[in-house]
mmCIF file of C-alpha atoms in Angstrom:
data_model
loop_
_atom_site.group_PDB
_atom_site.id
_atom_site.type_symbol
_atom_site.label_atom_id
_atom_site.label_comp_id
_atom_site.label_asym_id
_atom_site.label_seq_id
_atom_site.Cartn_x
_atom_site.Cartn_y
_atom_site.Cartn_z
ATOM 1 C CA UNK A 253 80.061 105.830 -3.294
ATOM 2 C CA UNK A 254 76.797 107.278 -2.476
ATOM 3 C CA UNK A 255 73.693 104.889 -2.162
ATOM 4 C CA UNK A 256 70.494 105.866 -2.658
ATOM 5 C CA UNK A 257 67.458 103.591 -1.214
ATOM 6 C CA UNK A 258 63.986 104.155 -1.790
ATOM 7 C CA UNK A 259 61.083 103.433 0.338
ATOM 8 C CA UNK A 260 58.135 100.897 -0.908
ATOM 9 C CA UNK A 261 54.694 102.037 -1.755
ATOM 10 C CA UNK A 262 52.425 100.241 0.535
ATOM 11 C CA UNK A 263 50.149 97.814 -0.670
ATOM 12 C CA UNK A 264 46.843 99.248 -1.825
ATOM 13 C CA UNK A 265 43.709 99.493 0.137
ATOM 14 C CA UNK A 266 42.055 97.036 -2.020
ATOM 15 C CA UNK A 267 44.969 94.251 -1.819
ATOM 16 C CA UNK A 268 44.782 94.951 2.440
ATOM 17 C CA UNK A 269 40.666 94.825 2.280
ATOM 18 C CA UNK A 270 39.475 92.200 -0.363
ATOM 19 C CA UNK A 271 38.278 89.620 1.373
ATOM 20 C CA UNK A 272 38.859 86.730 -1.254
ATOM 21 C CA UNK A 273 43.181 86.204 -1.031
ATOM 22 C CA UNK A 274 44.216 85.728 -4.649
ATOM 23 C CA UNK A 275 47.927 83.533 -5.217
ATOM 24 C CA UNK A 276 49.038 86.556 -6.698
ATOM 25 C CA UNK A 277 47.525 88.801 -3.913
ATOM 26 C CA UNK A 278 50.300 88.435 -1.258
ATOM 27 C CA UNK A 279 52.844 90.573 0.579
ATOM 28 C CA UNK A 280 56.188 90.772 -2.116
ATOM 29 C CA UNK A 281 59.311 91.838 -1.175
ATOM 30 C CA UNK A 282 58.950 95.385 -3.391
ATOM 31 C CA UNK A 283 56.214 96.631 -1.398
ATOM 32 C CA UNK A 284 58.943 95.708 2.574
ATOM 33 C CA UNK A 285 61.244 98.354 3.827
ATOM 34 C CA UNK A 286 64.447 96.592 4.430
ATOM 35 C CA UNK A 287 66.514 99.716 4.532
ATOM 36 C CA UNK A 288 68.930 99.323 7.773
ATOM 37 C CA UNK A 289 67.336 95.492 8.109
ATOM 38 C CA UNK A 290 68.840 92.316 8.132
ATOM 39 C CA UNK A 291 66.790 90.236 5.778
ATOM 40 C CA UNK A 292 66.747 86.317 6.278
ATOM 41 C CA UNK A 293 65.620 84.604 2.938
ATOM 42 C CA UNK A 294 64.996 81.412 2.398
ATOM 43 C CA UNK A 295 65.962 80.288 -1.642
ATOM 44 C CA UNK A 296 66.432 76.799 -3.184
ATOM 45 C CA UNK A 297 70.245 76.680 -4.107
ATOM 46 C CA UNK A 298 69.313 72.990 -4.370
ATOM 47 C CA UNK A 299 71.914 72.971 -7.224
ATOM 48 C CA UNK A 300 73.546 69.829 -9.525
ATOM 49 C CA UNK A 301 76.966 69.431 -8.349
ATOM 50 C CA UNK A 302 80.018 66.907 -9.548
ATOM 51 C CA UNK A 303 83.098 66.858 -7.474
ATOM 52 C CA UNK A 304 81.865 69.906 -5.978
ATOM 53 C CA UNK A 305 81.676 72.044 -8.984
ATOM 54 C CA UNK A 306 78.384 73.431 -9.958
ATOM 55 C CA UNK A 307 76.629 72.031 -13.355
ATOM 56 C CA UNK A 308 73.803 74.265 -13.456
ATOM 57 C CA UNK A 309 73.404 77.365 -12.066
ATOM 58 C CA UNK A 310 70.243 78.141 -12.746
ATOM 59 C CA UNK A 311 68.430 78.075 -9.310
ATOM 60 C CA UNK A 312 71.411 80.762 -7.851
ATOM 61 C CA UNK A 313 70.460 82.766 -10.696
ATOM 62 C CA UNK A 314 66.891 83.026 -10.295
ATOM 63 C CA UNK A 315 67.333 83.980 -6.962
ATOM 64 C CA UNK A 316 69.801 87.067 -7.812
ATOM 65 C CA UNK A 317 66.835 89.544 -8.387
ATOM 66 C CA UNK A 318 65.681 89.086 -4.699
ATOM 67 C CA UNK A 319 68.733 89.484 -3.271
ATOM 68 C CA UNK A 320 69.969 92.441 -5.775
ATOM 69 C CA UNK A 321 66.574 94.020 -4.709
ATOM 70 C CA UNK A 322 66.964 94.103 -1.004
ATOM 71 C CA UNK A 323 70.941 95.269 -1.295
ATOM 72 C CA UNK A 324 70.041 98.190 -4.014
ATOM 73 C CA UNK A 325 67.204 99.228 -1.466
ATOM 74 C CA UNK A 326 69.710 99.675 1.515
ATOM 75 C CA UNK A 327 69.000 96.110 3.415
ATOM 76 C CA UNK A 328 72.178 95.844 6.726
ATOM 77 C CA UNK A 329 72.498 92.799 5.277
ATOM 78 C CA UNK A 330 70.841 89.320 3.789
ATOM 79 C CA UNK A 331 71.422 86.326 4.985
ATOM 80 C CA UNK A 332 70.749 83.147 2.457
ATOM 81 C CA UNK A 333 69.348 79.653 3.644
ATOM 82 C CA UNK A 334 69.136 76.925 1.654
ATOM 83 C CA UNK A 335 69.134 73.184 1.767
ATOM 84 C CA UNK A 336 71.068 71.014 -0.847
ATOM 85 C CA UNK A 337 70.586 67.189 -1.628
ATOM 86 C CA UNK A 338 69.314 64.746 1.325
ATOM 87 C CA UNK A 339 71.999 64.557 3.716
ATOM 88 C CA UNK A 340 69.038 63.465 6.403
ATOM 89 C CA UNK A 341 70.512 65.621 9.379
ATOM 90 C CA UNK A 342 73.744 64.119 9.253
ATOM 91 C CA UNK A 343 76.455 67.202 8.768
ATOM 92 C CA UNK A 344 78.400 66.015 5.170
ATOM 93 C CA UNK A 345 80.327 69.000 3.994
ATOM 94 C CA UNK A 346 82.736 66.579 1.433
ATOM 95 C CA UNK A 347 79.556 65.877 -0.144
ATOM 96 C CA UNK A 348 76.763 68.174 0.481
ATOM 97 C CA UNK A 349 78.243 71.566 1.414
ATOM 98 C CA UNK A 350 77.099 74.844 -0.121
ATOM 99 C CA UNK A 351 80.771 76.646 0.057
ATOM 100 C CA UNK A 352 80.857 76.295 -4.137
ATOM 101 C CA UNK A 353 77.306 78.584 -4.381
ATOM 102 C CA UNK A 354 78.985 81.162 -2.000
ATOM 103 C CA UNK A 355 81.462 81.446 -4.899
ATOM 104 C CA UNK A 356 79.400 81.085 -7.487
ATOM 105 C CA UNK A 357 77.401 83.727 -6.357
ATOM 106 C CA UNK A 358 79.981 86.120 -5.617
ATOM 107 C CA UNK A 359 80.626 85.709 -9.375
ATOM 108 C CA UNK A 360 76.760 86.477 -10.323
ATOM 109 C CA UNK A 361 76.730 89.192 -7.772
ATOM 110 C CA UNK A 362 79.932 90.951 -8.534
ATOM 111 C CA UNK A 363 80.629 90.968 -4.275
ATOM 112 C CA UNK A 364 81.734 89.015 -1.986
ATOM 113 C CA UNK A 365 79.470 86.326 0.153
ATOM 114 C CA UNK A 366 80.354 85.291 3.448
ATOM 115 C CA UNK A 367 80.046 81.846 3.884
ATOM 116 C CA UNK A 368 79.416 80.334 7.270
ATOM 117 C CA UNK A 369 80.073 76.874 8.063
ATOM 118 C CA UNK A 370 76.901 76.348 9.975
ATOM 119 C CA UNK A 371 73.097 77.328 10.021
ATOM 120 C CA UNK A 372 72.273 78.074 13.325
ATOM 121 C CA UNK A 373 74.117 78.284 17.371
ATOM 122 C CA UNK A 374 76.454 81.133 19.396
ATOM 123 C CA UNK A 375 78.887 81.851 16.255
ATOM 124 C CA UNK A 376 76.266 82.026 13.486
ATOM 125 C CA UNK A 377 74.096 84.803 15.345
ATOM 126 C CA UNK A 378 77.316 86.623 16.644
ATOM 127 C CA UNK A 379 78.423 86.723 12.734
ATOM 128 C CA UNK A 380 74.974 87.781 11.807
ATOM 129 C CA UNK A 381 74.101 90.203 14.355
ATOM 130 C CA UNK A 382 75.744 93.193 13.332
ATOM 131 C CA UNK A 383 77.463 92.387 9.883
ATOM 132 C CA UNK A 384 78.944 95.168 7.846
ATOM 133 C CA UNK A 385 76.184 97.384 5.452
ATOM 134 C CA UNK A 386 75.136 95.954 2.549
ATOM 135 C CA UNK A 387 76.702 92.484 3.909
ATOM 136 C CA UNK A 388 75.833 88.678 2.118
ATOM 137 C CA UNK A 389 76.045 85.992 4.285
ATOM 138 C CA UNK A 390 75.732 82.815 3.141
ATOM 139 C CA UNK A 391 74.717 79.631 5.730
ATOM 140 C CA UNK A 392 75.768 76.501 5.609
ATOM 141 C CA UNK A 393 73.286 73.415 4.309
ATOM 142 C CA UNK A 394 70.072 73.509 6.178
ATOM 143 C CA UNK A 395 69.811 69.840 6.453
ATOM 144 C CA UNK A 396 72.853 69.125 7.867
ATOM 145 C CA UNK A 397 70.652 69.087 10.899
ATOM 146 C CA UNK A 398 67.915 66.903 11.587
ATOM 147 C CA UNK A 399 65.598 69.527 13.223
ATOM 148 C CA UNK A 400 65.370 71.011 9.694
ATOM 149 C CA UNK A 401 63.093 68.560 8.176
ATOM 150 C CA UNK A 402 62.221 66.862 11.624
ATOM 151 C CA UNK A 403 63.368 63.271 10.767
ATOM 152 C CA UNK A 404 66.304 62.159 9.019
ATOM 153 C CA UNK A 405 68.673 59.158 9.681
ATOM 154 C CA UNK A 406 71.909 58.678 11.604
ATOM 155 C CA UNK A 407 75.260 58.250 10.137
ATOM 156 C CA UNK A 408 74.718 54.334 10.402
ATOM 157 C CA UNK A 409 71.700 54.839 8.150
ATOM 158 C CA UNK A 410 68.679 54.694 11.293
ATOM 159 C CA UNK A 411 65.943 56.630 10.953
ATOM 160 C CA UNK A 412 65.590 59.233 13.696
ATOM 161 C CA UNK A 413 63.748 62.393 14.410
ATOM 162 C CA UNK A 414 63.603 65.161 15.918
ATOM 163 C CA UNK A 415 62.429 66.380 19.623
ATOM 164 C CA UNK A 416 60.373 69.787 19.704
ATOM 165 C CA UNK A 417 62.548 71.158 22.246
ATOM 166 C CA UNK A 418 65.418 70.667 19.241
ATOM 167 C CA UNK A 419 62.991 72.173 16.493
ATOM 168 C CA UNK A 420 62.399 74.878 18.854
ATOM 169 C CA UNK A 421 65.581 75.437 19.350
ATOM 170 C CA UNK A 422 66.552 75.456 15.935
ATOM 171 C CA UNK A 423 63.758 77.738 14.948
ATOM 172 C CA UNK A 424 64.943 80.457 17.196
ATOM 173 C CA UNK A 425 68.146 80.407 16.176
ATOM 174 C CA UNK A 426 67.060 81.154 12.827
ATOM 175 C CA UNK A 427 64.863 83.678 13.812
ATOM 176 C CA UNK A 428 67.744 85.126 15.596
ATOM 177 C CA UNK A 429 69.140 86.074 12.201
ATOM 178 C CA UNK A 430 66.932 88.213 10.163
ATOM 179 C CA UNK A 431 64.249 91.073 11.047
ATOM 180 C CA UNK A 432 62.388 90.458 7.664
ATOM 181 C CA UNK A 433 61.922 87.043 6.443
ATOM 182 C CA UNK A 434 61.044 86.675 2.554
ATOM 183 C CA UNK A 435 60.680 83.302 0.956
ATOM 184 C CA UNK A 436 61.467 82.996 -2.413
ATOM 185 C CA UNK A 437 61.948 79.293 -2.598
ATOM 186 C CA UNK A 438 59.113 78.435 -4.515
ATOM 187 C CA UNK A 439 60.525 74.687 -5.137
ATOM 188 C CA UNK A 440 60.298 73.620 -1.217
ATOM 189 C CA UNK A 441 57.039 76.175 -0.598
ATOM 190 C CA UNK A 442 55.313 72.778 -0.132
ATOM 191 C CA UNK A 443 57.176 71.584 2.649
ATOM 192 C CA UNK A 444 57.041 72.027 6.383
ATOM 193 C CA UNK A 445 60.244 72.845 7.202
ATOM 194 C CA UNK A 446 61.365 74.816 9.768
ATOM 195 C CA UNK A 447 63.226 77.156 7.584
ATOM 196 C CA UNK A 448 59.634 77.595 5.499
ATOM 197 C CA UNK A 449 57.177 77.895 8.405
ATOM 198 C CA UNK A 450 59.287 78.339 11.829
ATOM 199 C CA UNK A 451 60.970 81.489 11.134
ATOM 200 C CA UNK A 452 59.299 83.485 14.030
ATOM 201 C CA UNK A 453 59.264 87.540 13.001
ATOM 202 C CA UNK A 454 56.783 90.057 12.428
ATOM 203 C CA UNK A 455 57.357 90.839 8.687
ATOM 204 C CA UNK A 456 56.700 87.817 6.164
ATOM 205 C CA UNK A 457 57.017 88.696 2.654
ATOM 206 C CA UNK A 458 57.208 86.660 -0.839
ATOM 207 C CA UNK A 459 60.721 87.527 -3.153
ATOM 208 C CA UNK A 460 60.128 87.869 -7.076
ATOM 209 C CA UNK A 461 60.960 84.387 -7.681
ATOM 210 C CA UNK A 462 57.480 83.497 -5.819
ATOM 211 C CA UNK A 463 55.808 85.733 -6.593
ATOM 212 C CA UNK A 464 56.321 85.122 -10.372
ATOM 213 C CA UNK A 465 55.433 81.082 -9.692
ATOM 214 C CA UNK A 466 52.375 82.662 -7.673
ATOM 215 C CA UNK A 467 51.319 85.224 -10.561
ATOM 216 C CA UNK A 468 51.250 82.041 -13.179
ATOM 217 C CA UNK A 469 49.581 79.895 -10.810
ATOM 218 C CA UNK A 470 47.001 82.671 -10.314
ATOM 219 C CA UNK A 471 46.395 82.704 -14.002
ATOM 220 C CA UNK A 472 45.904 79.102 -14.778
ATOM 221 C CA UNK A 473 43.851 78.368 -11.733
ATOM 222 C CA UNK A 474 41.580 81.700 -10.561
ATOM 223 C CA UNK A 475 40.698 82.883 -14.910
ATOM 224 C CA UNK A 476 42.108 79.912 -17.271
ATOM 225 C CA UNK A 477 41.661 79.983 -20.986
ATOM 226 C CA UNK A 478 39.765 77.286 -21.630
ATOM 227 C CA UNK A 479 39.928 74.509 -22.402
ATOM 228 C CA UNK A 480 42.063 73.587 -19.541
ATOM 229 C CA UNK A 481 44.376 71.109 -19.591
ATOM 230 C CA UNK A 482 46.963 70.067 -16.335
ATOM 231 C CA UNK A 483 49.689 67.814 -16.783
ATOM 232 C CA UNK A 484 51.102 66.585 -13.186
ATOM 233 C CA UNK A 485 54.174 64.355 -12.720
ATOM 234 C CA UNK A 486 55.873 63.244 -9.897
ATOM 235 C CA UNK A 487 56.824 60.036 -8.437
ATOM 236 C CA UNK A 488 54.149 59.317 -5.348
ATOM 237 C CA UNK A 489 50.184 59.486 -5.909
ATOM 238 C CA UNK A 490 49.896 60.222 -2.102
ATOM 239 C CA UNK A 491 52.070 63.540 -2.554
ATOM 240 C CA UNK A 492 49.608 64.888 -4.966
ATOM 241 C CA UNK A 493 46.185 63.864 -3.589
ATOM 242 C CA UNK A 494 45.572 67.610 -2.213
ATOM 243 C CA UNK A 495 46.529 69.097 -5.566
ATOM 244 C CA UNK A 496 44.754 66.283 -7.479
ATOM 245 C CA UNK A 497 41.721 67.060 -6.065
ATOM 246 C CA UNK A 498 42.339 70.609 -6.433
ATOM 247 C CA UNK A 499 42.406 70.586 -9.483
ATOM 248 C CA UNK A 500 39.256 68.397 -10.630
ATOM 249 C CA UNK A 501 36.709 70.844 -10.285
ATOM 250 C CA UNK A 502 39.220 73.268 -12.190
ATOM 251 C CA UNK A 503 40.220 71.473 -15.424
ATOM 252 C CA UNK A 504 38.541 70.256 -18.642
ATOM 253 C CA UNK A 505 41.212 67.111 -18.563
ATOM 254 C CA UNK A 506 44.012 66.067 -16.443
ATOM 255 C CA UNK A 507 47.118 63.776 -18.118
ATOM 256 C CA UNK A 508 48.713 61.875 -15.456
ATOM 257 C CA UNK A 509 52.150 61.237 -16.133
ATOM 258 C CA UNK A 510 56.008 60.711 -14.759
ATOM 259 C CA UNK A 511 55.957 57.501 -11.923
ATOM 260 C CA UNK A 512 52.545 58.373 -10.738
ATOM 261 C CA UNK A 513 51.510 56.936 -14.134
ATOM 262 C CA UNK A 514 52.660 53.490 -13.310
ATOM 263 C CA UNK A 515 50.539 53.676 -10.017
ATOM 264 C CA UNK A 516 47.214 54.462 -11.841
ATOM 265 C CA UNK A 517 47.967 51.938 -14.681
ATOM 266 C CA UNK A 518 48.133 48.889 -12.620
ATOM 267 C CA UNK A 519 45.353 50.050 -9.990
ATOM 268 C CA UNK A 520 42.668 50.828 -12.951
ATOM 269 C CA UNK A 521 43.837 48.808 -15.971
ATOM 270 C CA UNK A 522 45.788 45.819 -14.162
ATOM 271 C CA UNK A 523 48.877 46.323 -16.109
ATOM 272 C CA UNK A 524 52.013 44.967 -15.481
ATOM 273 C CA UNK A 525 54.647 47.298 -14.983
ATOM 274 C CA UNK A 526 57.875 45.244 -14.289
ATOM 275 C CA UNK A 527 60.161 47.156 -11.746
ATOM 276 C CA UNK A 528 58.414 49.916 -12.462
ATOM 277 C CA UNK A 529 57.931 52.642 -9.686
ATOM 278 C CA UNK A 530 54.350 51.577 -7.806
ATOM 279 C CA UNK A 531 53.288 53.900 -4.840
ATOM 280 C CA UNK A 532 51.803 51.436 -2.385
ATOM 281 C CA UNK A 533 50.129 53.900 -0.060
ATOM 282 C CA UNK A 534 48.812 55.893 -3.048
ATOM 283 C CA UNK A 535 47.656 53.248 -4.763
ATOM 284 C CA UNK A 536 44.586 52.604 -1.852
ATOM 285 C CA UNK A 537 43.155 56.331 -3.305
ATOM 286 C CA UNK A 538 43.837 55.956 -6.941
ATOM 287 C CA UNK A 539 39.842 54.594 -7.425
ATOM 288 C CA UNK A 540 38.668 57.160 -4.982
ATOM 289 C CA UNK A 541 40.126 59.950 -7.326
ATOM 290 C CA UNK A 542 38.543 58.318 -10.902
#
């Protein structure tokens, strides 16, 4: 079977030059050479499971094009990281393992994945340093270690964290594993994680999954049909004070709703909300923002 890659176009001189950075003005994964590279993405396989079998596939889906991108353009391999549910750092494979998207993928990719029971130390490099061509490795939950998110809880439910010599660690590990890192995990993009911002190598690049989030978010907020309307949810005020305020300058109206709603109704109109979901810490900004 002969495979034949192709070679991106490089971005134009205008996307390299302009000196205001549009959302949808950033580095995808079409315009990356991967031929002969190993590419290291980070997706959100953060997928409903019951007894271990997969409800919804969607977010494996969505994340298909990416990968089917980088292995029709000649990539050594790609290596998946994801996290799934909240184990805290605590390893809890009966319950939080990501062995059923390895198969489930296989099935959307018509190839096999390679699953590895771990995310990062001695045998995960060895296994990803020189897989075969056209290889898809798939690594075990992120957050079955604690350096991931940098605080998490023991198995008797105590909150610990993380040192920076074990972030550090854990960081290079990962960036043992890939020479290109793309991110196409659009749902976690807001987090800190050391799979989203300690991946240390000299190509960065966005899949299609972000870059399609990006392209609508470029829309709405850099030319939006007016008038504009934004409709944010979420359970804590506190999470979405940045894009709150944001946002102010950029609407025509904003409709607070999901928990957060509970929050501003008792701060500004007194209201009694029962057991309702209040956001203590928010609630000290909720005047600031009206």
């Amino acid at each position: 079977l002969t495979q034949h890659c192709t070679t991106p176009a490089r971005e134009s001189f205008e996307a390299q030059t302009t000196g205001k950075m549009s959302l949808s003005n950033k580095l995808h994964l079409d315009k990356v050479d991967v031929k002969g590279k190993r590419v290291i993405m980070r997706v959100d396989f953060n997928v409903p499971m019951k007894n271990n079998v997969i409800t919804n596939n969607q977010r494996i889906k969505a994340a298909v094009p990416s990968i089917q991108h980088c292995l029709d353009n000649c990539a050594k391999a790609v290596v998946l990281m994801s996290h799934l549910g909240r184990p805290d750092g605590v390893p809890m494979p009966d319950k939080y393992s990501l062995e059923p998207v390895a198969a489930e993928l296989k099935n959307l990719l018509g190839k096999d994945v390679q699953f590895l029971k771990d995310c990062v130390g001695p045998d995960v490099e060895k296994a990803c340093a020189n897989p075969p061509a056209g290889s898809v490795i798939l690594l075990e939950n992120l957050r079955f270690h604690v350096a991931e998110e940098g605080k998490g809880k023991d198995a008797s439910g105590n909150k610990t964290k993380a040192s920076q010599a074990e972030i550090d660690a854990f960081r290079a590990s990962l960036s043992k594993l890939g020479d290109v890192y793309v991110n196409d995990a659009f749902g976690t993009a807001h987090r800190a994680h050391s799979s989203m911002v300690g991946v240390n190598l000299p190509q960065k690049a966005a899949g299609f999954l972000m870059k399609k989030e990006l392209d609508y978010f470029a829309m709405a907020l850099e030319k939006p049909q007016r008038p504009f309307l934004a409709i944010l949810g979420g359970a804590k005020v506190k999470d979405k004070i940045q894009l709150i305020n944001n946002m102010l300058d950029k609407v025509n109206e904003m409709i607070i709703g999901g928990g957060m709603a509970f929050t501003f109704l008792k701060v500004l109109k007194n209201m009694e909300i029962g057991t309702s979901l209040f956001d203590e810490e928010g609630s000290t900004i909720v005047k600031d923002l009206m």
